[in-house]
PDB file of C-alpha atoms in Angstrom:
ATOM      1  CA  MET E   1      86.078 -29.439  69.549  1.00  0.00           C
ATOM      2  CA  ARG E   2      83.324 -31.359  68.000  1.00  0.00           C
ATOM      3  CA  ILE E   3      80.631 -28.886  66.677  1.00  0.00           C
ATOM      4  CA  ALA E   4      77.276 -29.570  65.058  1.00  0.00           C
ATOM      5  CA  VAL E   5      75.756 -26.939  62.992  1.00  0.00           C
ATOM      6  CA  ALA E   6      71.891 -26.830  62.748  1.00  0.00           C
ATOM      7  CA  GLY E   7      71.041 -25.270  59.384  1.00  0.00           C
ATOM      8  CA  GLY E   8      74.609 -26.044  58.138  1.00  0.00           C
ATOM      9  CA  THR E   9      73.585 -25.620  54.445  1.00  0.00           C
ATOM     10  CA  GLY E  10      71.872 -22.222  54.729  1.00  0.00           C
ATOM     11  CA  THR E  11      73.168 -18.696  53.942  1.00  0.00           C
ATOM     12  CA  VAL E  12      75.169 -18.439  57.211  1.00  0.00           C
ATOM     13  CA  GLY E  13      75.349 -22.010  58.126  1.00  0.00           C
ATOM     14  CA  ARG E  14      77.585 -22.930  55.227  1.00  0.00           C
ATOM     15  CA  HIS E  15      79.987 -20.226  56.369  1.00  0.00           C
ATOM     16  CA  VAL E  16      79.888 -21.458  59.970  1.00  0.00           C
ATOM     17  CA  VAL E  17      80.849 -24.932  58.720  1.00  0.00           C
ATOM     18  CA  ALA E  18      83.689 -23.542  56.689  1.00  0.00           C
ATOM     19  CA  VAL E  19      85.053 -21.228  59.391  1.00  0.00           C
ATOM     20  CA  ALA E  20      84.882 -23.811  62.092  1.00  0.00           C
ATOM     21  CA  THR E  21      86.596 -26.451  59.793  1.00  0.00           C
ATOM     22  CA  GLU E  22      89.301 -23.903  58.952  1.00  0.00           C
ATOM     23  CA  ARG E  23      90.018 -23.450  62.604  1.00  0.00           C
ATOM     24  CA  GLY E  24      90.454 -27.151  63.068  1.00  0.00           C
ATOM     25  CA  HIS E  25      87.265 -28.219  64.628  1.00  0.00           C
ATOM     26  CA  GLN E  26      85.472 -31.413  63.710  1.00  0.00           C
ATOM     27  CA  VAL E  27      82.216 -30.271  62.220  1.00  0.00           C
ATOM     28  CA  VAL E  28      78.867 -32.008  61.516  1.00  0.00           C
ATOM     29  CA  SER E  29      76.378 -30.247  59.375  1.00  0.00           C
ATOM     30  CA  MET E  30      72.668 -30.835  60.113  1.00  0.00           C
ATOM     31  CA  SER E  31      70.055 -30.094  57.550  1.00  0.00           C
ATOM     32  CA  ARG E  32      66.988 -31.898  55.943  1.00  0.00           C
ATOM     33  CA  SER E  33      69.143 -32.567  52.843  1.00  0.00           C
ATOM     34  CA  GLU E  34      71.701 -34.306  55.081  1.00  0.00           C
ATOM     35  CA  GLY E  35      69.066 -36.523  56.834  1.00  0.00           C
ATOM     36  CA  VAL E  36      68.337 -34.401  59.876  1.00  0.00           C
ATOM     37  CA  ASP E  37      64.872 -32.903  60.506  1.00  0.00           C
ATOM     38  CA  LEU E  38      64.686 -30.656  63.485  1.00  0.00           C
ATOM     39  CA  VAL E  39      60.828 -30.487  63.308  1.00  0.00           C
ATOM     40  CA  THR E  40      60.264 -34.248  63.503  1.00  0.00           C
ATOM     41  CA  GLY E  41      63.545 -35.108  65.242  1.00  0.00           C
ATOM     42  CA  ARG E  42      64.634 -37.459  62.526  1.00  0.00           C
ATOM     43  CA  GLY E  43      68.377 -38.072  62.480  1.00  0.00           C
ATOM     44  CA  LEU E  44      69.192 -35.864  65.520  1.00  0.00           C
ATOM     45  CA  ASP E  45      70.345 -38.479  67.929  1.00  0.00           C
ATOM     46  CA  GLN E  46      72.824 -39.924  65.432  1.00  0.00           C
ATOM     47  CA  ALA E  47      74.038 -36.611  64.287  1.00  0.00           C
ATOM     48  CA  LEU E  48      74.766 -35.399  67.860  1.00  0.00           C
ATOM     49  CA  ARG E  49      76.643 -38.540  69.000  1.00  0.00           C
ATOM     50  CA  GLY E  50      79.861 -37.191  70.492  1.00  0.00           C
ATOM     51  CA  ILE E  51      79.164 -33.511  69.849  1.00  0.00           C
ATOM     52  CA  GLU E  52      80.329 -31.016  72.454  1.00  0.00           C
ATOM     53  CA  THR E  53      78.786 -27.776  71.058  1.00  0.00           C
ATOM     54  CA  VAL E  54      75.863 -26.997  68.899  1.00  0.00           C
ATOM     55  CA  ILE E  55      75.522 -23.809  66.731  1.00  0.00           C
ATOM     56  CA  ASP E  56      71.943 -23.282  65.745  1.00  0.00           C
ATOM     57  CA  VAL E  57      71.508 -21.248  62.565  1.00  0.00           C
ATOM     58  CA  SER E  58      68.409 -23.057  61.381  1.00  0.00           C
ATOM     59  CA  GLY E  59      65.511 -21.136  59.894  1.00  0.00           C
ATOM     60  CA  VAL E  60      62.323 -21.221  58.004  1.00  0.00           C
ATOM     61  CA  GLN E  61      60.948 -19.054  55.122  1.00  0.00           C
ATOM     62  CA  ALA E  62      57.684 -17.937  56.566  1.00  0.00           C
ATOM     63  CA  LEU E  63      55.450 -14.742  56.544  1.00  0.00           C
ATOM     64  CA  SER E  64      52.924 -16.493  58.687  1.00  0.00           C
ATOM     65  CA  THR E  65      53.399 -15.937  62.416  1.00  0.00           C
ATOM     66  CA  LYS E  66      51.864 -19.306  63.189  1.00  0.00           C
ATOM     67  CA  LYS E  67      54.223 -21.126  60.832  1.00  0.00           C
ATOM     68  CA  ALA E  68      57.299 -19.379  62.129  1.00  0.00           C
ATOM     69  CA  VAL E  69      56.235 -19.985  65.794  1.00  0.00           C
ATOM     70  CA  ASP E  70      55.370 -23.662  65.187  1.00  0.00           C
ATOM     71  CA  PHE E  71      58.715 -24.278  63.413  1.00  0.00           C
ATOM     72  CA  PHE E  72      60.944 -22.800  66.042  1.00  0.00           C
ATOM     73  CA  THR E  73      59.018 -24.238  69.002  1.00  0.00           C
ATOM     74  CA  SER E  74      59.251 -27.832  67.612  1.00  0.00           C
ATOM     75  CA  ALA E  75      62.832 -27.469  66.181  1.00  0.00           C
ATOM     76  CA  THR E  76      64.333 -25.862  69.310  1.00  0.00           C
ATOM     77  CA  GLN E  77      62.588 -28.197  71.839  1.00  0.00           C
ATOM     78  CA  ASN E  78      63.644 -31.239  69.748  1.00  0.00           C
ATOM     79  CA  LEU E  79      67.171 -29.997  69.445  1.00  0.00           C
ATOM     80  CA  LEU E  80      67.654 -29.086  73.125  1.00  0.00           C
ATOM     81  CA  ALA E  81      66.105 -32.467  74.129  1.00  0.00           C
ATOM     82  CA  ALA E  82      68.459 -34.363  71.867  1.00  0.00           C
ATOM     83  CA  GLU E  83      71.467 -32.373  73.161  1.00  0.00           C
ATOM     84  CA  LYS E  84      70.657 -33.253  76.667  1.00  0.00           C
ATOM     85  CA  ALA E  85      70.353 -36.980  75.749  1.00  0.00           C
ATOM     86  CA  ALA E  86      73.625 -36.867  73.825  1.00  0.00           C
ATOM     87  CA  GLY E  87      75.654 -34.964  76.496  1.00  0.00           C
ATOM     88  CA  VAL E  88      76.084 -31.740  74.637  1.00  0.00           C
ATOM     89  CA  MET E  89      77.783 -29.121  76.817  1.00  0.00           C
ATOM     90  CA  TYR E  90      76.968 -25.971  75.078  1.00  0.00           C
ATOM     91  CA  HIS E  91      74.487 -24.273  72.801  1.00  0.00           C
ATOM     92  CA  VAL E  92      74.974 -21.258  70.534  1.00  0.00           C
ATOM     93  CA  VAL E  93      72.029 -19.687  68.709  1.00  0.00           C
ATOM     94  CA  LEU E  94      71.742 -17.016  66.141  1.00  0.00           C
ATOM     95  CA  SER E  95      68.905 -14.507  66.367  1.00  0.00           C
ATOM     96  CA  ILE E  96      67.816 -11.196  64.772  1.00  0.00           C
ATOM     97  CA  VAL E  97      68.350  -7.587  66.033  1.00  0.00           C
ATOM     98  CA  GLY E  98      65.076  -5.741  66.897  1.00  0.00           C
ATOM     99  CA  ILE E  99      62.692  -8.652  67.219  1.00  0.00           C
ATOM    100  CA  ASP E 100      61.226  -7.125  70.389  1.00  0.00           C
ATOM    101  CA  HIS E 101      59.847  -4.367  68.356  1.00  0.00           C
ATOM    102  CA  ALA E 102      58.257  -6.420  65.583  1.00  0.00           C
ATOM    103  CA  ASN E 103      56.530  -9.484  67.077  1.00  0.00           C
ATOM    104  CA  SER E 104      55.077 -11.021  63.960  1.00  0.00           C
ATOM    105  CA  GLY E 105      56.017 -13.458  61.198  1.00  0.00           C
ATOM    106  CA  LEU E 106      59.643 -14.721  61.490  1.00  0.00           C
ATOM    107  CA  TYR E 107      60.447 -12.403  64.392  1.00  0.00           C
ATOM    108  CA  ALA E 108      57.720 -13.914  66.481  1.00  0.00           C
ATOM    109  CA  GLY E 109      59.280 -17.358  65.761  1.00  0.00           C
ATOM    110  CA  LYS E 110      62.761 -16.093  66.825  1.00  0.00           C
ATOM    111  CA  LEU E 111      61.476 -14.773  70.133  1.00  0.00           C
ATOM    112  CA  VAL E 112      59.948 -18.154  70.892  1.00  0.00           C
ATOM    113  CA  GLN E 113      63.266 -19.733  70.042  1.00  0.00           C
ATOM    114  CA  GLU E 114      65.141 -17.430  72.296  1.00  0.00           C
ATOM    115  CA  ASP E 115      62.863 -18.093  75.205  1.00  0.00           C
ATOM    116  CA  GLU E 116      63.239 -21.889  74.760  1.00  0.00           C
ATOM    117  CA  VAL E 117      66.991 -21.508  74.761  1.00  0.00           C
ATOM    118  CA  ARG E 118      67.022 -19.217  77.818  1.00  0.00           C
ATOM    119  CA  HIS E 119      64.822 -21.670  79.757  1.00  0.00           C
ATOM    120  CA  GLY E 120      66.571 -24.802  78.577  1.00  0.00           C
ATOM    121  CA  VAL E 121      68.974 -26.852  80.513  1.00  0.00           C
ATOM    122  CA  ILE E 122      71.921 -26.547  78.131  1.00  0.00           C
ATOM    123  CA  PRO E 123      74.296 -23.568  78.896  1.00  0.00           C
ATOM    124  CA  TRP E 124      73.902 -21.018  76.066  1.00  0.00           C
ATOM    125  CA  THR E 125      75.137 -18.032  74.161  1.00  0.00           C
ATOM    126  CA  LEU E 126      72.778 -15.907  72.042  1.00  0.00           C
ATOM    127  CA  LEU E 127      73.871 -13.544  69.294  1.00  0.00           C
ATOM    128  CA  ARG E 128      71.466 -11.289  67.464  1.00  0.00           C
ATOM    129  CA  SER E 129      72.685  -9.938  64.120  1.00  0.00           C
ATOM    130  CA  THR E 130      71.182  -7.664  61.442  1.00  0.00           C
ATOM    131  CA  GLN E 131      70.117  -8.964  58.071  1.00  0.00           C
ATOM    132  CA  PHE E 132      72.767 -10.372  55.865  1.00  0.00           C
ATOM    133  CA  HIS E 133      73.781  -8.789  52.545  1.00  0.00           C
ATOM    134  CA  GLU E 134      72.137 -11.680  50.862  1.00  0.00           C
ATOM    135  CA  PHE E 135      68.744 -10.472  52.298  1.00  0.00           C
ATOM    136  CA  VAL E 136      68.563  -8.059  49.356  1.00  0.00           C
ATOM    137  CA  PRO E 137      68.425 -10.510  46.464  1.00  0.00           C
ATOM    138  CA  MET E 138      66.146 -12.729  48.565  1.00  0.00           C
ATOM    139  CA  SER E 139      63.779  -9.838  49.088  1.00  0.00           C
ATOM    140  CA  ILE E 140      63.790  -8.944  45.383  1.00  0.00           C
ATOM    141  CA  LYS E 141      62.993 -12.480  44.491  1.00  0.00           C
ATOM    142  CA  ALA E 142      60.220 -12.712  46.869  1.00  0.00           C
ATOM    143  CA  ALA E 143      58.679  -9.309  46.079  1.00  0.00           C
ATOM    144  CA  SER E 144      58.819  -9.179  42.330  1.00  0.00           C
ATOM    145  CA  VAL E 145      55.793  -9.214  40.075  1.00  0.00           C
ATOM    146  CA  GLY E 146      56.705  -9.059  36.497  1.00  0.00           C
ATOM    147  CA  PRO E 147      58.845  -5.989  35.917  1.00  0.00           C
ATOM    148  CA  LEU E 148      57.913  -4.495  39.306  1.00  0.00           C
ATOM    149  CA  VAL E 149      59.643  -5.202  42.645  1.00  0.00           C
ATOM    150  CA  PHE E 150      57.871  -4.028  45.854  1.00  0.00           C
ATOM    151  CA  VAL E 151      60.230  -2.686  48.531  1.00  0.00           C
ATOM    152  CA  PRO E 152      59.186  -1.700  51.953  1.00  0.00           C
ATOM    153  CA  THR E 153      60.547   1.527  53.598  1.00  0.00           C
ATOM    154  CA  MET E 154      63.224   0.213  55.787  1.00  0.00           C
ATOM    155  CA  ARG E 155      66.418   1.341  57.529  1.00  0.00           C
ATOM    156  CA  THR E 156      68.757  -1.624  57.675  1.00  0.00           C
ATOM    157  CA  GLN E 157      72.402  -2.263  58.505  1.00  0.00           C
ATOM    158  CA  PRO E 158      73.402  -5.313  56.520  1.00  0.00           C
ATOM    159  CA  ILE E 159      76.291  -7.488  57.478  1.00  0.00           C
ATOM    160  CA  ALA E 160      78.412 -10.138  55.733  1.00  0.00           C
ATOM    161  CA  ALA E 161      77.144 -13.581  56.519  1.00  0.00           C
ATOM    162  CA  LYS E 162      80.760 -14.823  56.784  1.00  0.00           C
ATOM    163  CA  GLU E 163      81.390 -12.168  59.579  1.00  0.00           C
ATOM    164  CA  VAL E 164      78.416 -13.501  61.493  1.00  0.00           C
ATOM    165  CA  ALA E 165      79.614 -16.980  61.032  1.00  0.00           C
ATOM    166  CA  ALA E 166      83.041 -15.994  62.471  1.00  0.00           C
ATOM    167  CA  ALA E 167      81.427 -14.388  65.434  1.00  0.00           C
ATOM    168  CA  LEU E 168      79.402 -17.553  66.122  1.00  0.00           C
ATOM    169  CA  VAL E 169      82.505 -19.753  65.937  1.00  0.00           C
ATOM    170  CA  ASP E 170      84.286 -17.246  68.336  1.00  0.00           C
ATOM    171  CA  ALA E 171      81.291 -17.725  70.643  1.00  0.00           C
ATOM    172  CA  ALA E 172      81.594 -21.430  70.479  1.00  0.00           C
ATOM    173  CA  GLU E 173      85.225 -21.324  71.402  1.00  0.00           C
ATOM    174  CA  ALA E 174      84.673 -18.934  74.249  1.00  0.00           C
ATOM    175  CA  GLY E 175      82.072 -20.942  76.125  1.00  0.00           C
ATOM    176  CA  PRO E 176      78.567 -19.889  77.510  1.00  0.00           C
ATOM    177  CA  GLN E 177      78.262 -16.065  77.804  1.00  0.00           C
ATOM    178  CA  GLY E 178      74.539 -15.474  77.658  1.00  0.00           C
ATOM    179  CA  ARG E 179      73.405 -12.806  75.388  1.00  0.00           C
ATOM    180  CA  LEU E 180      76.236 -11.122  73.487  1.00  0.00           C
ATOM    181  CA  PRO E 181      76.229  -7.544  72.191  1.00  0.00           C
ATOM    182  CA  ASP E 182      74.109  -7.197  69.036  1.00  0.00           C
ATOM    183  CA  LEU E 183      76.137  -7.437  65.683  1.00  0.00           C
ATOM    184  CA  GLY E 184      75.457  -5.209  62.734  1.00  0.00           C
ATOM    185  CA  GLY E 185      77.112  -4.124  59.392  1.00  0.00           C
ATOM    186  CA  PRO E 186      79.402  -1.071  59.110  1.00  0.00           C
ATOM    187  CA  GLN E 187      76.761   1.377  58.109  1.00  0.00           C
ATOM    188  CA  ALA E 188      72.968   2.039  58.110  1.00  0.00           C
ATOM    189  CA  GLU E 189      71.324   2.069  54.685  1.00  0.00           C
ATOM    190  CA  GLN E 190      67.819   2.475  53.126  1.00  0.00           C
ATOM    191  CA  LEU E 191      66.653  -0.816  51.605  1.00  0.00           C
ATOM    192  CA  ARG E 192      65.471   0.827  48.498  1.00  0.00           C
ATOM    193  CA  GLY E 193      68.971   2.040  47.776  1.00  0.00           C
ATOM    194  CA  LEU E 194      70.455  -1.355  48.294  1.00  0.00           C
ATOM    195  CA  VAL E 195      67.786  -2.910  46.002  1.00  0.00           C
ATOM    196  CA  ALA E 196      68.556  -0.359  43.322  1.00  0.00           C
ATOM    197  CA  ALA E 197      72.302  -1.012  43.537  1.00  0.00           C
ATOM    198  CA  TYR E 198      71.685  -4.852  43.310  1.00  0.00           C
ATOM    199  CA  LEU E 199      69.389  -4.468  40.324  1.00  0.00           C
ATOM    200  CA  ALA E 200      71.917  -2.256  38.561  1.00  0.00           C
ATOM    201  CA  LYS E 201      74.896  -4.701  39.256  1.00  0.00           C
ATOM    202  CA  THR E 202      72.859  -7.676  38.008  1.00  0.00           C
ATOM    203  CA  HIS E 203      71.410  -5.823  34.951  1.00  0.00           C
ATOM    204  CA  GLN E 204      67.842  -6.411  35.989  1.00  0.00           C
ATOM    205  CA  LYS E 205      65.377  -3.904  34.517  1.00  0.00           C
ATOM    206  CA  LYS E 206      62.721  -3.698  37.311  1.00  0.00           C
ATOM    207  CA  ARG E 207      60.891  -0.709  38.550  1.00  0.00           C
ATOM    208  CA  ILE E 208      60.929  -0.223  42.407  1.00  0.00           C
ATOM    209  CA  VAL E 209      57.507   0.352  43.941  1.00  0.00           C
ATOM    210  CA  PRO E 210      57.898   1.658  47.588  1.00  0.00           C
ATOM    211  CA  LEU E 211      55.654  -0.029  50.179  1.00  0.00           C
ATOM    212  CA  HIS E 212      54.580   1.619  53.478  1.00  0.00           C
ATOM    213  CA  LEU E 213      53.889  -1.463  55.566  1.00  0.00           C
ATOM    214  CA  PRO E 214      51.245  -1.002  58.389  1.00  0.00           C
ATOM    215  CA  GLY E 215      51.488  -2.340  61.925  1.00  0.00           C
ATOM    216  CA  PRO E 216      54.486  -2.745  64.433  1.00  0.00           C
ATOM    217  CA  MET E 217      56.541  -4.440  61.730  1.00  0.00           C
ATOM    218  CA  GLY E 218      56.290  -1.545  59.231  1.00  0.00           C
ATOM    219  CA  LYS E 219      56.961   0.938  62.028  1.00  0.00           C
ATOM    220  CA  ALA E 220      60.075  -0.856  63.245  1.00  0.00           C
ATOM    221  CA  MET E 221      61.307  -0.969  59.725  1.00  0.00           C
ATOM    222  CA  ARG E 222      60.908   2.703  59.052  1.00  0.00           C
ATOM    223  CA  ASN E 223      62.117   3.927  62.551  1.00  0.00           C
ATOM    224  CA  GLY E 224      65.414   2.086  62.592  1.00  0.00           C
ATOM    225  CA  GLU E 225      64.305  -0.296  65.415  1.00  0.00           C
ATOM    226  CA  LEU E 226      65.814  -3.272  63.455  1.00  0.00           C
ATOM    227  CA  ILE E 227      69.376  -1.806  63.626  1.00  0.00           C
ATOM    228  CA  PRO E 228      71.655  -2.137  66.522  1.00  0.00           C
ATOM    229  CA  ALA E 229      71.895   0.458  69.255  1.00  0.00           C
ATOM    230  CA  PRO E 230      75.094   2.572  69.560  1.00  0.00           C
ATOM    231  CA  GLY E 231      77.934   0.575  71.162  1.00  0.00           C
ATOM    232  CA  SER E 232      76.975  -2.663  69.501  1.00  0.00           C
ATOM    233  CA  ALA E 233      79.553  -4.836  67.661  1.00  0.00           C
ATOM    234  CA  VAL E 234      80.153  -3.740  64.097  1.00  0.00           C
ATOM    235  CA  GLY E 235      81.283  -5.739  61.075  1.00  0.00           C
ATOM    236  CA  ARG E 236      83.648  -4.662  58.361  1.00  0.00           C
ATOM    237  CA  GLN E 237      82.361  -5.368  54.942  1.00  0.00           C
ATOM    238  CA  THR E 238      79.858  -2.826  53.428  1.00  0.00           C
ATOM    239  CA  PHE E 239      76.989  -3.951  51.137  1.00  0.00           C
ATOM    240  CA  LEU E 240      78.675  -2.221  48.151  1.00  0.00           C
ATOM    241  CA  GLU E 241      81.946  -4.102  48.846  1.00  0.00           C
ATOM    242  CA  TRP E 242      79.996  -7.292  49.152  1.00  0.00           C
ATOM    243  CA  LEU E 243      78.271  -6.469  45.731  1.00  0.00           C
ATOM    244  CA  GLU E 244      81.632  -6.216  43.963  1.00  0.00           C
ATOM    245  CA  THR E 245      82.342  -9.855  44.929  1.00  0.00           C
ATOM    246  CA  ILE E 246      79.317 -11.244  43.134  1.00  0.00           C
ATOM    247  CA  ASN E 247      78.898 -11.906  39.393  1.00  0.00           C
ATOM    248  CA  GLY E 248      76.603  -9.520  37.557  1.00  0.00           C
ATOM    249  CA  ALA E 249      74.309 -11.828  35.709  1.00  0.00           C
TER     250      ALA E 249
END
């Protein structure tokens, strides 16, 4: 089929493009660097011409609740409207496990995105996954101050981005299914331990400073509310196995 991938150059989007292409689909990647802006709608009509299915893995780096909500509201409304105009038959969207328990920042934006998709006119499938393995280096970069890295107390169950991508392409091939079972990695971990392992692998001499975050987000992180419930779908590659595939800088 002809598939458009919103956010096709991102952490999971590039894998979605690769997996779908490997399976013989015709794939169009949509991102700002490729001339498509979901927030303004620029380039959407042209990119969706002849497209049958859209896989939305777009995102924004935002700690601000307002910024995240504004992005996902505008981006999703514009995308769904352009899909309707172009005759797109099916919409697949990626979300995050546990966002009902931590309604702030990025998670608040994802809840708005889910709501727009559920109430839109395009038949849909929604998949929530846990954080990707790449979340660890991203969090180190964002939370480092000199030789210190601030790490919140968090139970997580990281998953390979490529496995999430494969699940999304499976969903595209299967047709509209509503909300799928949540998808998480093969084992629950403490974020601090993952950060320590990554720092050691990449030979970074940083001292970990634990953070006890307040509010619903901090509570959800500590209590394991951001990992899938028993019976959810489970990936295969562990964080340490993923770590062996990267180059230690």
